[in-house]
Amino acid sequence: MALEAWFMDDSSEDQRLPHHRNPKEFVSLDYLSELGVLYWKLNPENYENDSELGKIREERGYDYMDLLDLCPEKVSNYEEKLRNFFTEHIHKDEEIRYCLAGSGYFDVRDKDDRWIRIWMQPGDLIVLPAGIYHRFTLDTSNYIKLMRLFVGEPVWTAYNRPQEEHPVRKQYTKGLTHKFGEAIKAH
Protein backbone atom coordinates (compact mmCIF):
# COMPACT_ATOMS: atom_id res chain seq x y z
CA MET A 1 0.00 0.00 0.00
CA ALA A 2 1.27 3.49 -0.84
CA LEU A 3 1.71 6.29 1.63
CA GLU A 4 -1.51 7.98 2.77
CA ALA A 5 -1.67 11.75 3.21
CA TRP A 6 -4.54 14.22 3.51
CA PHE A 7 -5.46 17.81 4.34
CA MET A 8 -6.31 18.07 8.03
CA ASP A 9 -9.38 19.54 9.67
CA ASP A 10 -9.08 22.36 12.21
CA SER A 11 -10.28 20.33 15.19
CA SER A 12 -8.38 20.52 18.48
CA GLU A 13 -9.46 16.98 19.42
CA ASP A 14 -6.86 14.37 20.40
CA GLN A 15 -3.82 14.90 18.15
CA ARG A 16 -3.54 11.10 17.69
CA LEU A 17 -6.80 10.96 15.70
CA PRO A 18 -6.69 11.09 11.86
CA HIS A 19 -8.25 14.58 11.61
CA HIS A 20 -9.73 14.08 8.13
CA ARG A 21 -11.74 16.90 6.62
CA ASN A 22 -15.35 16.24 5.73
CA PRO A 23 -15.39 15.22 2.93
CA LYS A 24 -11.92 13.68 3.04
CA GLU A 25 -9.28 15.44 0.91
CA PHE A 26 -6.37 13.15 0.11
CA VAL A 27 -3.01 14.48 -1.07
CA SER A 28 -1.02 12.80 -3.86
CA LEU A 29 2.63 11.79 -3.72
CA ASP A 30 3.17 14.26 -6.59
CA TYR A 31 1.86 17.12 -4.44
CA LEU A 32 4.11 16.05 -1.54
CA SER A 33 7.01 15.91 -3.97
CA GLU A 34 6.29 19.51 -5.06
CA LEU A 35 6.70 20.47 -1.38
CA GLY A 36 10.06 18.66 -1.32
CA VAL A 37 8.81 15.60 0.60
CA LEU A 38 10.39 12.42 -0.78
CA TYR A 39 9.00 8.91 -0.33
CA TRP A 40 10.06 5.29 -0.73
CA LYS A 41 8.24 2.05 0.16
CA LEU A 42 10.70 -0.55 1.48
CA ASN A 43 10.60 -3.91 3.26
CA PRO A 44 10.91 -3.16 7.00
CA GLU A 45 11.46 -6.83 7.87
CA ASN A 46 14.76 -6.82 5.94
CA TYR A 47 16.09 -3.36 6.83
CA GLU A 48 19.46 -4.68 8.03
CA ASN A 49 20.23 -6.26 4.63
CA ASP A 50 18.04 -4.19 2.29
CA SER A 51 20.04 -3.29 -0.83
CA GLU A 52 17.47 -0.64 -1.83
CA LEU A 53 17.87 1.10 1.55
CA GLY A 54 21.65 0.80 1.17
CA LYS A 55 21.46 2.42 -2.26
CA ILE A 56 19.31 5.31 -0.95
CA ARG A 57 21.71 5.85 1.96
CA GLU A 58 24.74 5.84 -0.34
CA GLU A 59 23.22 8.11 -3.01
CA ARG A 60 21.98 10.64 -0.44
CA GLY A 61 24.97 10.43 1.91
CA TYR A 62 23.04 9.13 4.94
CA ASP A 63 25.96 7.82 6.99
CA TYR A 64 24.37 8.11 10.45
CA MET A 65 21.61 5.77 11.61
CA ASP A 66 19.89 4.95 14.88
CA LEU A 67 16.64 3.34 15.95
CA LEU A 68 13.96 4.89 18.14
CA ASP A 69 11.18 2.97 19.87
CA LEU A 70 8.61 5.58 20.79
CA CYS A 71 5.98 4.41 23.27
CA PRO A 72 5.07 5.15 26.91
CA GLU A 73 6.89 2.04 28.21
CA LYS A 74 10.23 2.77 26.50
CA VAL A 75 10.68 6.54 26.68
CA SER A 76 11.21 8.49 29.86
CA ASN A 77 9.25 11.77 29.98
CA TYR A 78 7.07 10.33 27.21
CA GLU A 79 4.28 12.94 27.39
CA GLU A 80 6.77 15.82 27.42
CA LYS A 81 8.69 14.40 24.43
CA LEU A 82 5.49 13.89 22.47
CA ARG A 83 4.46 17.52 23.20
CA ASN A 84 7.88 18.69 21.95
CA PHE A 85 7.62 16.59 18.76
CA PHE A 86 4.14 18.05 18.14
CA THR A 87 5.29 21.66 18.42
CA GLU A 88 5.52 23.14 14.91
CA HIS A 89 9.16 23.64 13.92
CA ILE A 90 11.82 23.50 11.20
CA HIS A 91 15.31 22.00 11.03
CA LYS A 92 18.43 23.20 9.23
CA ASP A 93 18.82 19.73 7.71
CA GLU A 94 16.56 17.14 6.14
CA GLU A 95 14.55 14.95 8.48
CA ILE A 96 14.76 11.33 7.32
CA ARG A 97 12.51 8.72 8.95
CA TYR A 98 11.90 5.08 8.11
CA CYS A 99 9.00 3.32 9.87
CA LEU A 100 9.95 -0.22 10.86
CA ALA A 101 6.94 -1.02 13.08
CA GLY A 102 3.88 0.70 14.50
CA SER A 103 2.57 3.93 13.03
CA GLY A 104 2.39 7.68 13.51
CA TYR A 105 1.80 11.00 11.78
CA PHE A 106 4.10 13.61 10.33
CA ASP A 107 2.24 16.84 9.64
CA VAL A 108 3.72 19.30 7.13
CA ARG A 109 2.60 22.74 5.97
CA ASP A 110 1.96 23.32 2.28
CA LYS A 111 2.63 26.56 0.38
CA ASP A 112 -0.76 27.92 1.52
CA ASP A 113 0.02 27.10 5.18
CA ARG A 114 -2.47 24.21 5.30
CA TRP A 115 -1.63 21.15 7.37
CA ILE A 116 -1.12 17.88 5.51
CA ARG A 117 -1.12 14.74 7.65
CA ILE A 118 1.22 11.95 6.46
CA TRP A 119 0.45 8.55 7.99
CA MET A 120 3.69 6.62 8.46
CA GLN A 121 3.27 2.82 8.52
CA PRO A 122 5.80 -0.04 8.33
CA GLY A 123 7.94 0.27 5.21
CA ASP A 124 7.39 4.01 4.68
CA LEU A 125 10.56 6.08 4.35
CA ILE A 126 10.11 9.83 4.04
CA VAL A 127 12.46 12.77 3.75
CA LEU A 128 11.24 16.16 4.89
CA PRO A 129 13.25 19.00 3.35
CA ALA A 130 15.21 21.43 5.50
CA GLY A 131 13.07 24.48 6.31
CA ILE A 132 9.60 22.90 6.00
CA TYR A 133 7.30 23.50 8.96
CA HIS A 134 6.35 20.15 10.45
CA ARG A 135 5.49 18.22 13.60
CA PHE A 136 5.12 14.58 14.65
CA THR A 137 2.73 12.58 16.80
CA LEU A 138 1.83 8.99 17.34
CA ASP A 139 -1.56 7.72 16.25
CA THR A 140 -3.88 5.83 18.60
CA SER A 141 -1.59 2.76 18.50
CA ASN A 142 0.79 4.72 20.78
CA TYR A 143 3.81 2.97 19.24
CA ILE A 144 6.26 3.49 16.43
CA LYS A 145 9.75 2.16 15.74
CA LEU A 146 11.67 4.55 13.52
CA MET A 147 15.04 4.45 11.87
CA ARG A 148 16.50 7.94 11.90
CA LEU A 149 19.00 8.72 9.14
CA PHE A 150 21.27 11.72 8.85
CA VAL A 151 24.15 13.13 6.84
CA GLY A 152 27.17 13.37 9.18
CA GLU A 153 26.82 13.95 12.90
CA PRO A 154 23.17 14.48 13.80
CA VAL A 155 22.02 17.91 14.90
CA TRP A 156 18.60 17.58 16.48
CA THR A 157 17.98 21.30 17.00
CA ALA A 158 14.38 22.30 16.32
CA TYR A 159 13.53 25.91 15.58
CA ASN A 160 9.94 26.51 16.68
CA ARG A 161 7.66 28.64 14.55
CA PRO A 162 7.87 31.51 13.66
CA GLN A 163 11.12 31.19 11.70
CA GLU A 164 10.40 33.18 8.54
CA GLU A 165 13.73 34.99 8.82
CA HIS A 166 15.81 31.83 9.36
CA PRO A 167 18.12 31.35 6.31
CA VAL A 168 17.04 27.72 5.75
CA ARG A 169 13.35 28.72 5.86
CA LYS A 170 13.98 31.51 3.35
CA GLN A 171 15.82 29.07 1.07
CA TYR A 172 12.96 26.54 1.33
CA THR A 173 10.22 29.10 0.53
CA LYS A 174 12.29 30.52 -2.34
CA GLY A 175 12.48 27.00 -3.80
CA LEU A 176 8.70 26.55 -3.41
CA THR A 177 8.01 29.85 -5.13
CA HIS A 178 10.25 28.80 -8.01
CA LYS A 179 8.63 25.32 -8.28
CA PHE A 180 5.05 26.58 -8.17
CA GLY A 181 5.88 29.48 -10.49
CA GLU A 182 7.26 27.03 -13.07
CA ALA A 183 4.17 24.82 -12.69
CA ILE A 184 1.88 27.81 -13.34
CA LYS A 185 3.88 28.80 -16.46
CA ALA A 186 3.60 25.23 -17.78
CA HIS A 187 -0.22 25.33 -17.75
PDB file of N, CA, C and O in Angstrom, residues 60-93:
ATOM      1  N   ARG A  60      22.345   9.406  -1.135  1.00  0.00           N
ATOM      2  CA  ARG A  60      21.982  10.637  -0.445  1.00  0.00           C
ATOM      3  C   ARG A  60      22.948  10.991   0.677  1.00  0.00           C
ATOM      4  O   ARG A  60      22.790  12.010   1.337  1.00  0.00           O
ATOM      5  N   GLY A  61      23.943  10.130   0.913  1.00  0.00           N
ATOM      6  CA  GLY A  61      24.973  10.430   1.912  1.00  0.00           C
ATOM      7  C   GLY A  61      24.534  10.227   3.352  1.00  0.00           C
ATOM      8  O   GLY A  61      25.099  10.834   4.265  1.00  0.00           O
ATOM      9  N   TYR A  62      23.533   9.377   3.595  1.00  0.00           N
ATOM     10  CA  TYR A  62      23.040   9.131   4.942  1.00  0.00           C
ATOM     11  C   TYR A  62      23.968   8.145   5.656  1.00  0.00           C
ATOM     12  O   TYR A  62      23.783   6.938   5.597  1.00  0.00           O
ATOM     13  N   ASP A  63      24.962   8.684   6.345  1.00  0.00           N
ATOM     14  CA  ASP A  63      25.957   7.822   6.988  1.00  0.00           C
ATOM     15  C   ASP A  63      25.711   7.617   8.487  1.00  0.00           C
ATOM     16  O   ASP A  63      26.381   6.820   9.118  1.00  0.00           O
ATOM     17  N   TYR A  64      24.736   8.302   9.046  1.00  0.00           N
ATOM     18  CA  TYR A  64      24.366   8.112  10.450  1.00  0.00           C
ATOM     19  C   TYR A  64      23.015   7.405  10.497  1.00  0.00           C
ATOM     20  O   TYR A  64      22.116   7.708   9.713  1.00  0.00           O
ATOM     21  N   MET A  65      22.874   6.472  11.442  1.00  0.00           N
ATOM     22  CA  MET A  65      21.612   5.767  11.610  1.00  0.00           C
ATOM     23  C   MET A  65      21.459   5.375  13.063  1.00  0.00           C
ATOM     24  O   MET A  65      22.409   4.977  13.723  1.00  0.00           O
ATOM     25  N   ASP A  66      20.235   5.538  13.585  1.00  0.00           N
ATOM     26  CA  ASP A  66      19.892   4.953  14.875  1.00  0.00           C
ATOM     27  C   ASP A  66      18.430   4.537  14.840  1.00  0.00           C
ATOM     28  O   ASP A  66      17.720   4.810  13.876  1.00  0.00           O
ATOM     29  N   LEU A  67      18.013   3.820  15.863  1.00  0.00           N
ATOM     30  CA  LEU A  67      16.640   3.338  15.955  1.00  0.00           C
ATOM     31  C   LEU A  67      15.990   3.953  17.180  1.00  0.00           C
ATOM     32  O   LEU A  67      16.632   4.105  18.216  1.00  0.00           O
ATOM     33  N   LEU A  68      14.718   4.288  17.051  1.00  0.00           N
ATOM     34  CA  LEU A  68      13.964   4.889  18.140  1.00  0.00           C
ATOM     35  C   LEU A  68      12.658   4.138  18.312  1.00  0.00           C
ATOM     36  O   LEU A  68      11.863   4.052  17.375  1.00  0.00           O
ATOM     37  N   ASP A  69      12.470   3.556  19.496  1.00  0.00           N
ATOM     38  CA  ASP A  69      11.177   2.967  19.873  1.00  0.00           C
ATOM     39  C   ASP A  69      10.442   4.025  20.668  1.00  0.00           C
ATOM     40  O   ASP A  69      10.874   4.392  21.757  1.00  0.00           O
ATOM     41  N   LEU A  70       9.348   4.517  20.139  1.00  0.00           N
ATOM     42  CA  LEU A  70       8.608   5.583  20.794  1.00  0.00           C
ATOM     43  C   LEU A  70       7.273   5.039  21.298  1.00  0.00           C
ATOM     44  O   LEU A  70       6.372   4.739  20.516  1.00  0.00           O
ATOM     45  N   CYS A  71       7.200   4.870  22.618  1.00  0.00           N
ATOM     46  CA  CYS A  71       5.977   4.414  23.271  1.00  0.00           C
ATOM     47  C   CYS A  71       6.120   4.728  24.764  1.00  0.00           C
ATOM     48  O   CYS A  71       7.231   4.944  25.258  1.00  0.00           O
ATOM     49  N   PRO A  72       5.010   4.769  25.493  1.00  0.00           N
ATOM     50  CA  PRO A  72       5.073   5.150  26.913  1.00  0.00           C
ATOM     51  C   PRO A  72       6.001   4.253  27.745  1.00  0.00           C
ATOM     52  O   PRO A  72       6.669   4.748  28.660  1.00  0.00           O
ATOM     53  N   GLU A  73       6.089   2.973  27.401  1.00  0.00           N
ATOM     54  CA  GLU A  73       6.887   2.041  28.205  1.00  0.00           C
ATOM     55  C   GLU A  73       8.387   2.170  27.976  1.00  0.00           C
ATOM     56  O   GLU A  73       9.182   1.734  28.807  1.00  0.00           O
ATOM     57  N   LYS A  74       8.801   2.764  26.847  1.00  0.00           N
ATOM     58  CA  LYS A  74      10.231   2.766  26.499  1.00  0.00           C
ATOM     59  C   LYS A  74      10.893   4.138  26.516  1.00  0.00           C
ATOM     60  O   LYS A  74      12.098   4.234  26.318  1.00  0.00           O
ATOM     61  N   VAL A  75      10.113   5.187  26.729  1.00  0.00           N
ATOM     62  CA  VAL A  75      10.676   6.543  26.680  1.00  0.00           C
ATOM     63  C   VAL A  75      10.379   7.260  27.991  1.00  0.00           C
ATOM     64  O   VAL A  75       9.214   7.394  28.380  1.00  0.00           O
ATOM     65  N   SER A  76      11.439   7.700  28.654  1.00  0.00           N
ATOM     66  CA  SER A  76      11.212   8.494  29.865  1.00  0.00           C
ATOM     67  C   SER A  76      10.700   9.873  29.443  1.00  0.00           C
ATOM     68  O   SER A  76      11.030  10.371  28.369  1.00  0.00           O
ATOM     69  N   ASN A  77       9.891  10.481  30.301  1.00  0.00           N
ATOM     70  CA  ASN A  77       9.253  11.770  29.981  1.00  0.00           C
ATOM     71  C   ASN A  77       8.471  11.705  28.670  1.00  0.00           C
ATOM     72  O   ASN A  77       8.492  12.638  27.867  1.00  0.00           O
ATOM     73  N   TYR A  78       7.791  10.598  28.457  1.00  0.00           N
ATOM     74  CA  TYR A  78       7.072  10.329  27.207  1.00  0.00           C
ATOM     75  C   TYR A  78       6.135  11.469  26.809  1.00  0.00           C
ATOM     76  O   TYR A  78       6.190  11.961  25.680  1.00  0.00           O
ATOM     77  N   GLU A  79       5.266  11.892  27.712  1.00  0.00           N
ATOM     78  CA  GLU A  79       4.280  12.937  27.392  1.00  0.00           C
ATOM     79  C   GLU A  79       4.970  14.244  27.004  1.00  0.00           C
ATOM     80  O   GLU A  79       4.559  14.914  26.051  1.00  0.00           O
ATOM     81  N   GLU A  80       6.023  14.596  27.722  1.00  0.00           N
ATOM     82  CA  GLU A  80       6.766  15.825  27.415  1.00  0.00           C
ATOM     83  C   GLU A  80       7.432  15.726  26.044  1.00  0.00           C
ATOM     84  O   GLU A  80       7.398  16.668  25.252  1.00  0.00           O
ATOM     85  N   LYS A  81       8.040  14.573  25.742  1.00  0.00           N
ATOM     86  CA  LYS A  81       8.688  14.396  24.433  1.00  0.00           C
ATOM     87  C   LYS A  81       7.670  14.472  23.304  1.00  0.00           C
ATOM     88  O   LYS A  81       7.926  15.106  22.280  1.00  0.00           O
ATOM     89  N   LEU A  82       6.521  13.851  23.499  1.00  0.00           N
ATOM     90  CA  LEU A  82       5.488  13.890  22.470  1.00  0.00           C
ATOM     91  C   LEU A  82       4.993  15.328  22.251  1.00  0.00           C
ATOM     92  O   LEU A  82       4.771  15.744  21.112  1.00  0.00           O
ATOM     93  N   ARG A  83       4.855  16.097  23.333  1.00  0.00           N
ATOM     94  CA  ARG A  83       4.463  17.516  23.197  1.00  0.00           C
ATOM     95  C   ARG A  83       5.520  18.280  22.395  1.00  0.00           C
ATOM     96  O   ARG A  83       5.188  19.091  21.525  1.00  0.00           O
ATOM     97  N   ASN A  84       6.796  18.025  22.689  1.00  0.00           N
ATOM     98  CA  ASN A  84       7.877  18.695  21.951  1.00  0.00           C
ATOM     99  C   ASN A  84       7.850  18.329  20.468  1.00  0.00           C
ATOM    100  O   ASN A  84       8.021  19.191  19.606  1.00  0.00           O
ATOM    101  N   PHE A  85       7.664  17.033  20.162  1.00  0.00           N
ATOM    102  CA  PHE A  85       7.616  16.593  18.764  1.00  0.00           C
ATOM    103  C   PHE A  85       6.442  17.232  18.025  1.00  0.00           C
ATOM    104  O   PHE A  85       6.505  17.458  16.819  1.00  0.00           O
ATOM    105  N   PHE A  86       5.345  17.523  18.761  1.00  0.00           N
ATOM    106  CA  PHE A  86       4.140  18.048  18.139  1.00  0.00           C
ATOM    107  C   PHE A  86       4.139  19.573  18.051  1.00  0.00           C
ATOM    108  O   PHE A  86       3.220  20.163  17.486  1.00  0.00           O
ATOM    109  N   THR A  87       5.160  20.216  18.565  1.00  0.00           N
ATOM    110  CA  THR A  87       5.288  21.663  18.417  1.00  0.00           C
ATOM    111  C   THR A  87       5.820  21.956  17.017  1.00  0.00           C
ATOM    112  O   THR A  87       6.828  21.388  16.591  1.00  0.00           O
ATOM    113  N   GLU A  88       5.138  22.825  16.289  1.00  0.00           N
ATOM    114  CA  GLU A  88       5.519  23.141  14.912  1.00  0.00           C
ATOM    115  C   GLU A  88       6.915  23.751  14.865  1.00  0.00           C
ATOM    116  O   GLU A  88       7.222  24.698  15.595  1.00  0.00           O
ATOM    117  N   HIS A  89       7.767  23.208  13.973  1.00  0.00           N
ATOM    118  CA  HIS A  89       9.162  23.640  13.921  1.00  0.00           C
ATOM    119  C   HIS A  89       9.773  23.347  12.546  1.00  0.00           C
ATOM    120  O   HIS A  89       9.145  22.720  11.699  1.00  0.00           O
ATOM    121  N   ILE A  90      11.000  23.816  12.368  1.00  0.00           N
ATOM    122  CA  ILE A  90      11.818  23.502  11.195  1.00  0.00           C
ATOM    123  C   ILE A  90      13.161  22.978  11.688  1.00  0.00           C
ATOM    124  O   ILE A  90      13.500  23.111  12.871  1.00  0.00           O
ATOM    125  N   HIS A  91      13.920  22.395  10.760  1.00  0.00           N
ATOM    126  CA  HIS A  91      15.308  22.004  11.025  1.00  0.00           C
ATOM    127  C   HIS A  91      16.183  22.591   9.924  1.00  0.00           C
ATOM    128  O   HIS A  91      15.718  22.874   8.819  1.00  0.00           O
ATOM    129  N   LYS A  92      17.474  22.726  10.221  1.00  0.00           N
ATOM    130  CA  LYS A  92      18.432  23.204   9.228  1.00  0.00           C
ATOM    131  C   LYS A  92      18.824  22.104   8.248  1.00  0.00           C
ATOM    132  O   LYS A  92      19.422  22.378   7.217  1.00  0.00           O
ATOM    133  N   ASP A  93      18.493  20.861   8.566  1.00  0.00           N
ATOM    134  CA  ASP A  93      18.823  19.727   7.712  1.00  0.00           C
ATOM    135  C   ASP A  93      17.558  18.936   7.406  1.00  0.00           C
ATOM    136  O   ASP A  93      16.525  19.109   8.060  1.00  0.00           O
TER     137      ASP A  93
END
